[in-house]
Coordinates of C-alpha atoms in Angstrom, one line a residue:
Chain A
X1465 CA 103.4 129.1 -54.2
X1466 CA 104.3 125.8 -52.9
X1467 CA 106.3 125.6 -49.6
X1468 CA 108.9 123.9 -51.6
X1469 CA 109.2 126.9 -54.1
X1470 CA 109.3 129.6 -51.2
X1471 CA 112.5 127.1 -49.8
X1472 CA 114.0 127.3 -53.2
X1473 CA 113.7 131.0 -53.5
X1474 CA 115.3 131.1 -49.5
X1475 CA 118.0 128.9 -50.3
X1476 CA 118.9 130.9 -53.7
X1477 CA 119.7 133.8 -51.7
X1478 CA 121.3 132.1 -48.6
X1479 CA 123.7 130.1 -50.8
X1480 CA 125.0 133.3 -52.1
X1481 CA 125.4 135.3 -49.1
X1482 CA 122.8 137.9 -50.7
X1483 CA 120.8 138.6 -47.5
X1484 CA 123.3 141.5 -46.9
X1485 CA 121.9 143.4 -50.1
X1486 CA 118.3 142.5 -49.5
X1487 CA 117.7 145.4 -47.1
X1488 CA 113.8 146.3 -47.6
X1489 CA 115.0 149.7 -49.3
X1490 CA 117.1 147.8 -52.2
X1491 CA 114.2 145.0 -52.5
X1492 CA 111.7 147.9 -53.0
X1493 CA 113.9 149.4 -55.6
X1494 CA 114.1 146.0 -57.2
X1495 CA 110.6 145.3 -57.4
X1496 CA 110.1 148.7 -59.1
X1497 CA 112.9 147.9 -61.6
X1498 CA 111.5 144.3 -62.7
X1499 CA 107.9 145.9 -62.7
X1500 CA 109.4 148.2 -65.3
X1501 CA 110.9 145.3 -67.2
X1502 CA 107.5 144.0 -67.2
X1503 CA 106.2 147.1 -68.4
X1504 CA 108.6 147.2 -71.4
X1505 CA 106.7 144.4 -72.8
X1506 CA 103.8 146.6 -73.3
X1507 CA 105.6 149.7 -74.1
X1508 CA 104.4 150.5 -77.7
X1509 CA 101.7 148.1 -78.1
X1510 CA 99.2 147.0 -75.2
X1511 CA 97.7 144.5 -77.5
X1512 CA 100.3 142.2 -79.0
X1513 CA 102.6 141.0 -76.3
X1514 CA 105.2 137.5 -75.9
X1515 CA 103.2 135.7 -73.4
X1516 CA 106.3 133.6 -72.6
X1517 CA 108.5 136.9 -72.0
X1518 CA 105.7 138.5 -69.8
X1519 CA 105.6 135.5 -67.6
X1520 CA 109.4 135.6 -67.2
X1521 CA 109.3 139.4 -66.1
X1522 CA 106.2 138.7 -63.9
X1523 CA 107.9 135.7 -62.2
X1524 CA 110.8 138.2 -61.3
X1525 CA 108.6 140.6 -59.7
X1526 CA 106.9 137.9 -57.8
X1527 CA 110.3 136.7 -56.5
X1528 CA 111.3 140.0 -55.3
X1529 CA 108.0 140.3 -53.6
X1530 CA 108.8 136.8 -51.9
X1531 CA 112.2 137.9 -50.7
X1532 CA 110.6 141.1 -49.3
X1533 CA 108.0 139.1 -47.5
X1534 CA 111.0 136.9 -46.2
X1535 CA 113.0 140.2 -45.2
X1536 CA 110.1 141.5 -43.1
X1537 CA 108.8 138.3 -41.8
X1538 CA 105.6 138.9 -43.4
X1539 CA 102.8 136.6 -44.3
X1540 CA 101.4 136.9 -47.5
X1541 CA 98.1 135.3 -47.1
X1542 CA 97.8 137.6 -44.1
X1543 CA 98.6 141.1 -45.6
X1544 CA 96.6 140.7 -48.9
X1545 CA 93.6 139.6 -46.6
X1546 CA 94.2 142.8 -44.8
X1547 CA 94.5 144.8 -47.9
X1548 CA 91.5 143.1 -49.4
X1549 CA 89.2 144.1 -46.3
X1550 CA 90.2 147.6 -47.0
X1551 CA 89.4 147.3 -50.8
X1552 CA 86.2 145.8 -50.4
X1553 CA 85.1 148.8 -47.9
X1554 CA 86.6 151.6 -50.4
X1555 CA 85.1 149.7 -53.3
X1556 CA 81.1 148.9 -52.6
X1557 CA 79.9 146.7 -55.2
X1558 CA 77.1 149.2 -56.0
X1559 CA 79.1 152.1 -56.5
X1560 CA 82.3 150.7 -58.2
X1561 CA 80.5 148.2 -60.7
X1562 CA 81.8 148.9 -64.3
X1563 CA 84.1 151.6 -63.1
X1564 CA 87.5 152.4 -63.0
X1565 CA 87.6 155.7 -60.8
X1566 CA 89.4 156.0 -57.7
X1567 CA 87.6 155.3 -54.5
X1568 CA 87.6 159.1 -53.9
X1569 CA 86.2 160.0 -57.2
X1570 CA 83.3 157.3 -56.8
X1571 CA 79.8 159.0 -55.8
Chain B
X332 CA 98.6 132.3 -50.9
X333 CA 95.7 129.9 -50.0
X334 CA 93.0 128.8 -52.6
X335 CA 90.7 130.7 -50.4
X336 CA 92.6 134.1 -50.8
X337 CA 93.0 133.6 -54.5
X338 CA 89.2 133.0 -55.0
X339 CA 88.7 136.0 -52.7
X340 CA 90.5 138.4 -55.0
X341 CA 89.2 136.9 -58.2
X342 CA 85.7 137.4 -57.1
X343 CA 86.5 141.0 -56.0
X344 CA 87.1 141.9 -59.5
X345 CA 84.5 139.8 -61.2
X346 CA 81.5 141.4 -58.7
X347 CA 82.7 144.6 -59.9
X348 CA 82.9 143.9 -63.4
X349 CA 86.3 145.0 -63.6
X350 CA 87.6 142.4 -65.9
X351 CA 87.3 144.8 -68.8
X352 CA 89.8 147.2 -67.3
X353 CA 92.2 144.3 -66.5
X354 CA 94.1 144.0 -69.8
X355 CA 97.6 142.7 -69.5
X356 CA 98.9 146.1 -70.3
X357 CA 96.8 147.8 -67.7
X358 CA 97.7 145.4 -65.0
X359 CA 101.6 145.7 -66.0
X360 CA 101.2 149.6 -65.5
X361 CA 99.2 149.1 -62.0
X362 CA 102.3 146.7 -60.8
X363 CA 104.4 149.6 -61.5
X364 CA 102.4 152.0 -59.9
X365 CA 102.1 150.2 -56.9
X366 CA 105.7 149.0 -56.8
X367 CA 106.2 152.9 -56.8
X368 CA 104.0 153.5 -54.0
X369 CA 105.8 150.9 -52.0
X370 CA 109.4 152.5 -53.2
X371 CA 107.9 155.9 -51.8
X372 CA 108.2 154.4 -48.4
X373 CA 112.0 154.5 -48.8
X374 CA 112.3 157.6 -50.9
X375 CA 114.6 159.8 -48.4
X376 CA 115.3 157.1 -45.8
X377 CA 116.2 153.7 -46.8
X378 CA 116.7 152.6 -42.9
X379 CA 113.6 153.6 -41.0
X380 CA 110.2 152.9 -42.4
X381 CA 106.7 152.2 -41.4
X382 CA 106.4 148.2 -41.3
X383 CA 102.5 148.5 -41.5
X384 CA 102.6 150.9 -44.6
X385 CA 105.1 148.8 -46.3
X386 CA 102.9 145.6 -45.8
X387 CA 99.8 147.4 -47.3
X388 CA 101.9 148.7 -50.4
X389 CA 103.5 145.3 -51.0
X390 CA 100.0 143.5 -50.6
X391 CA 98.7 146.1 -53.4
X392 CA 101.7 144.7 -55.7
X393 CA 101.0 141.4 -54.8
X394 CA 97.3 141.6 -55.6
X395 CA 98.1 142.9 -59.1
X396 CA 100.3 140.1 -59.7
X397 CA 97.7 137.7 -59.0
X398 CA 95.4 139.5 -61.3
X399 CA 98.0 139.5 -64.0
X400 CA 98.4 135.5 -63.5
X401 CA 94.7 135.0 -63.6
X402 CA 94.6 137.2 -66.6
X403 CA 96.8 135.2 -68.3
X404 CA 96.1 131.6 -67.1
X405 CA 99.7 131.7 -65.7
X406 CA 100.6 129.2 -63.0
X407 CA 102.5 131.2 -60.4
X408 CA 104.7 128.1 -59.4
X409 CA 105.4 127.2 -62.6
X410 CA 106.8 130.4 -63.8
X411 CA 108.7 131.0 -60.6
X412 CA 110.2 127.8 -60.9
X413 CA 111.0 128.2 -64.7
X414 CA 112.6 131.4 -63.8
X415 CA 114.7 130.0 -60.6
X416 CA 116.0 127.4 -63.3
X417 CA 117.3 130.6 -65.3
X418 CA 118.5 132.0 -62.1
X419 CA 120.6 129.2 -60.8
X420 CA 122.0 129.0 -64.3
X421 CA 123.1 132.5 -64.6
X422 CA 124.4 133.0 -60.9
X423 CA 126.3 129.9 -60.2
X424 CA 127.3 129.9 -56.2
X425 CA 131.1 130.1 -56.7
X426 CA 131.0 133.0 -59.0
X427 CA 128.2 134.9 -57.4
X428 CA 128.5 134.4 -53.7
X429 CA 128.7 138.0 -51.7
X430 CA 128.6 139.7 -55.1
X431 CA 125.7 142.0 -56.5
X432 CA 126.9 142.4 -59.8
X433 CA 124.6 141.3 -62.9
X434 CA 125.3 137.8 -64.0
X435 CA 126.9 139.4 -67.4
X436 CA 129.6 141.2 -64.9
X437 CA 130.7 138.2 -63.0
X438 CA 133.8 136.7 -63.8
Chain C
X950 CA 114.1 175.9 -69.0
X951 CA 115.4 179.6 -68.5
X952 CA 118.1 180.2 -66.3
X953 CA 115.8 182.1 -63.9
X954 CA 113.8 178.9 -63.4
X955 CA 116.6 176.6 -62.9
X956 CA 117.7 179.1 -60.4
X957 CA 114.0 178.9 -58.8
X958 CA 114.5 175.3 -58.4
X959 CA 117.9 175.3 -57.0
X960 CA 117.0 178.2 -54.4
X961 CA 113.8 176.2 -53.5
X962 CA 116.1 173.2 -52.5
X963 CA 118.8 175.3 -50.4
X964 CA 116.3 177.5 -48.5
X965 CA 115.0 174.3 -47.2
X966 CA 118.2 172.8 -46.5
X967 CA 117.0 169.7 -48.5
X968 CA 120.5 169.2 -50.3
X969 CA 121.3 166.5 -47.4
X970 CA 118.3 164.3 -49.0
X971 CA 118.9 164.8 -52.5
X972 CA 121.6 161.7 -53.1
X973 CA 121.7 160.7 -56.6
X974 CA 120.1 157.4 -55.0
X975 CA 117.4 159.2 -53.6
X976 CA 116.8 161.3 -56.8
X977 CA 117.0 158.0 -58.8
X978 CA 114.1 157.0 -56.5
X979 CA 112.1 160.1 -56.8
X980 CA 112.4 160.5 -60.3
X981 CA 110.9 156.8 -60.5
X982 CA 107.8 157.4 -58.4
X983 CA 106.8 160.7 -59.9
X984 CA 107.2 159.2 -63.4
X985 CA 104.7 156.6 -61.9
X986 CA 102.4 159.3 -60.6
X987 CA 102.5 160.3 -64.3
X988 CA 101.9 157.2 -65.6
X989 CA 98.7 156.6 -63.3
X990 CA 96.8 159.3 -65.1
X991 CA 96.7 156.8 -67.7
X992 CA 96.3 153.5 -65.8
X993 CA 92.8 152.1 -67.0
X994 CA 92.5 154.4 -70.1
X995 CA 95.3 155.5 -72.3
X996 CA 93.0 157.6 -74.5
X997 CA 91.1 160.0 -72.1
X998 CA 93.0 161.9 -69.7
X999 CA 93.4 165.1 -67.7
X1000 CA 96.0 167.1 -69.7
X1001 CA 96.3 169.8 -66.6
X1002 CA 97.0 166.9 -64.4
X1003 CA 99.5 165.3 -66.8
X1004 CA 101.3 168.7 -67.1
X1005 CA 101.5 168.6 -63.3
X1006 CA 102.9 165.1 -63.0
X1007 CA 105.2 165.8 -65.8
X1008 CA 106.6 169.0 -64.4
X1009 CA 107.4 167.0 -60.9
X1010 CA 109.3 164.5 -63.2
X1011 CA 111.1 167.4 -64.7
X1012 CA 111.7 169.2 -61.6
X1013 CA 113.5 166.0 -60.1
X1014 CA 115.8 165.3 -63.4
X1015 CA 116.9 169.2 -62.7
X1016 CA 117.9 168.3 -59.1
X1017 CA 119.9 165.3 -60.4
X1018 CA 121.8 167.3 -63.1
X1019 CA 122.5 169.8 -60.3
X1020 CA 123.5 167.3 -58.0
X1021 CA 126.0 165.5 -60.1
X1022 CA 126.9 168.8 -62.2
X1023 CA 125.8 167.7 -65.4
X1024 CA 125.0 169.7 -68.4
X1025 CA 121.6 168.9 -69.4
X1026 CA 122.3 169.8 -73.2
X1027 CA 125.5 167.9 -73.1
X1028 CA 124.3 164.6 -72.0
X1029 CA 121.4 164.6 -74.1
X1030 CA 123.4 165.4 -77.3
X1031 CA 125.4 162.6 -76.6
X1032 CA 122.5 160.3 -76.1
X1033 CA 121.3 161.4 -79.2
X1034 CA 124.9 160.3 -81.2
X1035 CA 123.9 157.2 -79.8
X1036 CA 120.1 157.0 -80.7
X1037 CA 121.0 158.3 -84.2
X1038 CA 123.3 155.2 -84.5
X1039 CA 121.5 152.8 -83.1
X1040 CA 118.5 153.7 -85.1
X1041 CA 119.1 154.6 -88.7
X1042 CA 116.6 155.9 -90.4
X1043 CA 116.4 153.4 -93.3
X1044 CA 116.1 150.6 -90.6
X1045 CA 113.8 152.1 -88.0
X1046 CA 110.8 154.3 -90.0
X1047 CA 107.9 153.2 -88.9
X1048 CA 109.1 150.5 -86.6
X1049 CA 109.1 150.3 -83.0
X1050 CA 111.4 147.4 -82.1
X1051 CA 114.4 147.7 -79.9
X1052 CA 117.8 148.5 -82.0
X1053 CA 118.7 144.9 -81.3
X1054 CA 115.7 143.6 -83.0
X1055 CA 116.1 145.7 -86.0
X1056 CA 117.0 143.8 -89.1
Chain D
X1002 CA 118.2 172.7 -73.3
X1003 CA 119.1 174.8 -76.3
X1004 CA 116.3 175.3 -79.1
X1005 CA 118.9 173.3 -81.4
X1006 CA 118.5 170.3 -79.1
X1007 CA 114.9 170.4 -79.0
X1008 CA 114.7 170.3 -82.7
X1009 CA 117.2 167.4 -83.2
X1010 CA 115.0 165.3 -80.6
X1011 CA 111.9 166.6 -82.7
X1012 CA 113.7 165.7 -86.0
X1013 CA 115.1 162.3 -84.7
X1014 CA 111.3 161.3 -84.1
X1015 CA 109.8 162.7 -87.0
X1016 CA 112.6 161.3 -89.6
X1017 CA 111.4 157.6 -88.2
X1018 CA 107.9 158.3 -88.4
X1019 CA 107.4 157.5 -84.8
X1020 CA 105.1 160.1 -83.8
X1021 CA 102.6 157.2 -84.3
X1022 CA 103.9 155.5 -81.3
X1023 CA 104.3 158.3 -79.3
X1024 CA 100.8 158.6 -77.7
X1025 CA 100.9 160.4 -74.4
X1026 CA 100.0 157.0 -72.7
X1027 CA 103.1 155.0 -74.6
X1028 CA 105.5 158.0 -73.5
X1029 CA 104.4 158.0 -69.9
X1030 CA 105.3 154.3 -69.6
X1031 CA 108.6 155.1 -71.5
X1032 CA 109.2 157.7 -68.8
X1033 CA 108.8 155.3 -66.4
X1034 CA 110.8 152.5 -68.1
X1035 CA 114.0 154.6 -68.4
X1036 CA 113.7 156.0 -65.0
X1037 CA 113.8 152.5 -63.7
X1038 CA 116.8 151.8 -66.0
X1039 CA 118.3 155.0 -63.8
X1040 CA 117.1 153.6 -60.7
X1041 CA 118.9 150.5 -61.8
X1042 CA 122.4 152.4 -61.3
X1043 CA 121.4 152.4 -57.6
X1044 CA 119.8 149.0 -57.0
X1045 CA 122.1 147.5 -54.7
X1046 CA 124.4 150.4 -53.5
X1047 CA 123.4 153.8 -53.2
X1048 CA 126.7 155.2 -52.6
X1049 CA 128.9 154.1 -55.5
X1050 CA 127.7 154.4 -59.2
X1051 CA 128.9 154.7 -62.5
X1052 CA 128.5 158.6 -63.0
X1053 CA 128.6 158.2 -66.9
X1054 CA 126.0 155.7 -66.9
X1055 CA 123.7 157.6 -64.7
X1056 CA 124.1 160.7 -67.3
X1057 CA 123.2 158.2 -69.9
X1058 CA 120.0 156.9 -68.2
X1059 CA 119.0 160.7 -66.9
X1060 CA 119.4 161.7 -70.6
X1061 CA 116.6 158.9 -71.7
X1062 CA 114.5 160.1 -69.0
X1063 CA 114.7 163.7 -70.0
X1064 CA 114.5 162.9 -73.9
X1065 CA 111.0 161.2 -73.1
X1066 CA 109.9 164.2 -71.2
X1067 CA 110.7 166.3 -73.9
X1068 CA 108.6 164.2 -76.5
X1069 CA 105.5 164.4 -73.8
X1070 CA 106.1 168.2 -73.9
X1071 CA 106.0 168.0 -77.9
X1072 CA 103.1 165.7 -78.2
X1073 CA 100.9 167.9 -75.8
X1074 CA 102.0 171.3 -76.7
X1075 CA 103.2 171.7 -73.2
X1076 CA 105.7 174.8 -72.5
X1077 CA 108.4 173.2 -70.1
X1078 CA 109.1 176.5 -68.5
X1079 CA 105.2 177.5 -68.0
X1080 CA 104.6 174.1 -66.2
X1081 CA 107.5 173.8 -64.2
X1082 CA 106.9 177.3 -62.4
X1083 CA 103.4 176.6 -62.0
X1084 CA 104.5 173.4 -60.3
X1085 CA 107.0 175.7 -58.2
X1086 CA 104.1 178.1 -57.2
X1087 CA 102.3 175.2 -55.6
X1088 CA 105.6 173.7 -54.3
X1089 CA 106.3 176.9 -52.2
X1090 CA 103.1 177.2 -51.2
X1091 CA 103.1 173.3 -49.8
X1092 CA 106.3 173.6 -48.5
X1093 CA 106.8 176.8 -46.7
X1094 CA 110.6 177.5 -45.5
X1095 CA 109.6 177.7 -41.6
X1096 CA 107.9 174.4 -41.9
X1097 CA 109.6 172.4 -44.0
X1098 CA 113.3 173.5 -43.5
X1099 CA 115.6 170.4 -42.8
X1100 CA 112.7 167.8 -43.0
X1101 CA 111.7 165.3 -45.7
X1102 CA 108.2 164.8 -45.0
X1103 CA 105.2 165.0 -47.1
X1104 CA 103.5 168.4 -46.9
X1105 CA 100.6 166.6 -45.4
X1106 CA 102.7 165.5 -42.5
X1107 CA 104.4 168.8 -41.8
X1108 CA 102.9 170.8 -38.8

């Protein structure tokens, strides 16, 4: 996301005095709620879906994730890279290739 | 997110041959599942939480969102800005300031 | 569910002094969290699943729904029948047969 | 839930030929989606909520849980009691009283 877009989201909230509602707990609820509006695009049929609608719902999830990063003063790049360090350790290529099991089920 | 981090996520999936599992429907489920691991950080107490743990779970949501963008060939900045256009129209500052109601409840 | 099972769930909470955590908002979070542990049984494969595991996670959702009913003093049979009245009106057999669209998309 | 209500839900689905959509995976998605419409009642305010609306959304979750029980041929009372056996073992009264930690954090 560009700096400009990040600022736009930030300003959108500030202009409306919505920081008061954006507690981390409320944002966590919001991310789950939007994630399920996204899931609803695939509720009865996983194959055929409305790409435009999916894009919209995905954008909602992403915007709330951005709000959460802002609220907690977290750097997206840093927390994602820290998580990828873990993922790479937990799922070594030779064990995980072509398999969808959770890491504690891989042998 | 930097280009480098985006590439790292992409490579993580490609190296493990996991594109086969990453259908849009499966990614939508995954985003919801991770969003709820994030929500679990606030299950019984919305005030006190483990910031480190929250950062980890948030990173999981963000990584799956990135996988979904990749899978559908969507540009994050574009879909977010399109959504913000809508949000700004639906929530005019003068009506929405300091209020948490949904746009169709605002008068 | 038998009266005996309902009482068992109720006593389980009372014996542990957990009513204090069981606000309606916390129970709503809990239902979503458990629903997503259920969803995880189908994360990468909707066809093959562990029926025993599914039963366990479904039971968790049901127990929290029961806690919510208790907390709000709602009668399960009554609220379900009221909802079924609505569903039957919104999805008339002749329009809805064999179709998975939402009621506002049915013509 | 009375036998009559269970039959009503069953007939509602059968009359509309909807068993074809009610795979366990689709029902799991549906439970999560409805759980999040319930959660939405508490999105910005955990204290004040519309009890009638909450009852409606809770009923939706319960109806899909019933559909899942039916689809998998599971007995609600049996799976709930089996889960309560586990819960009682994992959360002994003396350790868990007045505490909201997960069982693996209780000492």
